[in-house]
């Protein structure tokens, strides 16, 4: 229950602030046409990015929070300790404002995708 409340807080906080980053928004991520989930991406004025990863299955309440510092169109995101169920390291490259790719560098725990998986990112809004 605590994680669900924390996820709700993460999702509601950005509505009270303004969009600071060019890549802020909600993205779907997929591999070979398979929907892997959704990513809520938010950036502050210092290029710090926080991403909340959500499962596409409404019955699955697991989520992950990852963060990193954007350099140009690239960012390496790492799990925030205590905010999720796995240890994740992901490299992301954004293309324009509406798409990108994410490569899973490493994932420890009950991971949906193996290391090396490349995911397509598509901005929903």
Coordinates of C-alpha atoms in Angstrom, one line a residue:
X1 CA 0.0 0.0 0.0
X2 CA 2.9 2.3 0.8
X3 CA 4.3 1.9 -2.7
X4 CA 1.0 2.6 -4.3
X5 CA 0.7 5.8 -2.3
X6 CA 4.2 6.8 -3.2
X7 CA 3.5 6.1 -6.9
X8 CA 0.4 8.3 -6.8
X9 CA 2.4 11.1 -5.1
X10 CA 5.1 10.8 -7.9
X11 CA 2.4 11.1 -10.5
X12 CA 0.5 14.0 -8.9
X13 CA 3.5 16.2 -8.0
X14 CA 4.4 17.0 -11.7
X15 CA 0.9 18.4 -12.2
X16 CA 1.6 21.1 -9.6
X17 CA 4.9 22.1 -11.3
X18 CA 5.8 23.3 -14.8
X19 CA 7.6 21.2 -17.5
X20 CA 11.3 21.9 -17.3
X21 CA 12.7 19.4 -19.7
X22 CA 12.2 19.0 -23.4
X23 CA 11.5 15.2 -23.0
X24 CA 9.0 15.5 -20.1
X25 CA 5.9 13.4 -20.5
X26 CA 4.3 9.9 -20.5
X27 CA 5.9 7.3 -22.8
X28 CA 5.1 3.8 -23.7
X29 CA 8.0 1.4 -24.1
X30 CA 7.9 -1.8 -26.2
X31 CA 10.2 -4.5 -27.6
X32 CA 9.4 -6.2 -30.9
X33 CA 5.8 -4.8 -30.7
X34 CA 5.3 -6.1 -27.2
X35 CA 4.1 -3.4 -24.8
X36 CA 6.4 -3.5 -21.8
X37 CA 4.9 -0.7 -19.8
X38 CA 4.8 3.1 -19.3
X39 CA 7.3 5.6 -18.2
X40 CA 6.5 9.0 -16.6
X41 CA 9.6 11.2 -17.3
X42 CA 10.2 14.5 -15.5
X43 CA 13.2 16.8 -15.5
X44 CA 14.2 19.7 -13.4
X45 CA 16.2 22.8 -14.4
X46 CA 19.5 21.1 -13.7
X47 CA 19.0 18.3 -16.2
X48 CA 18.1 15.8 -13.4
X49 CA 15.6 13.3 -14.7
X50 CA 13.3 11.1 -12.6
X51 CA 11.4 8.3 -14.3
X52 CA 8.6 6.3 -12.8
X53 CA 8.1 2.9 -14.6
X54 CA 4.6 1.3 -14.5
X55 CA 3.4 -2.1 -15.6
X56 CA 0.7 -2.2 -18.3
X57 CA -1.3 -4.8 -16.4
X58 CA -3.7 -3.0 -14.0
X59 CA -3.5 -6.0 -11.7
X60 CA 0.2 -5.7 -11.3
X61 CA 1.0 -2.9 -8.9
X62 CA 4.8 -3.1 -9.1
X63 CA 6.7 0.0 -10.2
X64 CA 10.2 1.3 -10.4
X65 CA 11.8 4.7 -9.9
X66 CA 15.0 5.5 -11.7
X67 CA 17.0 8.7 -12.1
X68 CA 20.0 10.2 -13.8
X69 CA 21.4 13.4 -15.3
X70 CA 20.7 14.2 -19.0
X71 CA 23.6 15.1 -21.2
X72 CA 22.3 16.3 -24.6
X73 CA 19.8 13.7 -25.7
X74 CA 21.4 10.9 -23.6
X75 CA 20.9 9.8 -20.0
X76 CA 22.0 6.8 -17.9
X77 CA 19.2 6.0 -15.4
X78 CA 19.8 4.0 -12.3
X79 CA 17.4 2.7 -9.6
X80 CA 16.6 4.9 -6.7
X81 CA 17.4 2.8 -3.6
X82 CA 14.3 1.7 -1.8
X83 CA 12.0 2.8 -4.6
X84 CA 11.1 -0.3 -6.5
X85 CA 11.7 -4.1 -6.5
X86 CA 14.7 -4.4 -8.8
X87 CA 18.1 -2.8 -9.4
X88 CA 18.1 -1.3 -12.9
X89 CA 20.6 0.5 -15.1
X90 CA 19.3 1.8 -18.4
X91 CA 20.8 4.0 -21.2
X92 CA 18.3 6.2 -23.0
X93 CA 18.7 8.3 -26.2
X94 CA 15.9 10.6 -27.1
X95 CA 15.0 11.5 -30.7
X96 CA 13.3 14.8 -31.0
X97 CA 10.5 15.3 -28.5
X98 CA 8.4 12.2 -29.2
X99 CA 10.5 9.1 -29.3
X100 CA 13.7 7.4 -28.2
X101 CA 15.3 4.1 -27.3
X102 CA 16.3 2.6 -24.0
X103 CA 18.9 -0.1 -23.6
X104 CA 18.9 -2.2 -20.5
X105 CA 22.5 -2.3 -19.4
X106 CA 21.8 -4.4 -16.3
X107 CA 18.9 -5.6 -14.3
X108 CA 19.1 -7.5 -11.0
X109 CA 15.9 -9.1 -9.6
X110 CA 12.7 -10.2 -11.2
X111 CA 13.2 -8.4 -14.5
X112 CA 10.7 -8.3 -17.4
X113 CA 13.5 -7.9 -20.0
X114 CA 17.1 -9.4 -20.1
X115 CA 20.2 -7.3 -20.1
X116 CA 20.9 -5.9 -23.6
X117 CA 17.2 -5.5 -24.5
X118 CA 16.5 -2.4 -26.6
X119 CA 13.1 -0.8 -26.0
X120 CA 11.3 1.7 -28.3
X121 CA 10.0 4.8 -26.5
X122 CA 7.0 6.6 -27.9
X123 CA 5.6 9.7 -26.2
X124 CA 1.8 9.4 -25.5
X125 CA 1.5 13.0 -24.1

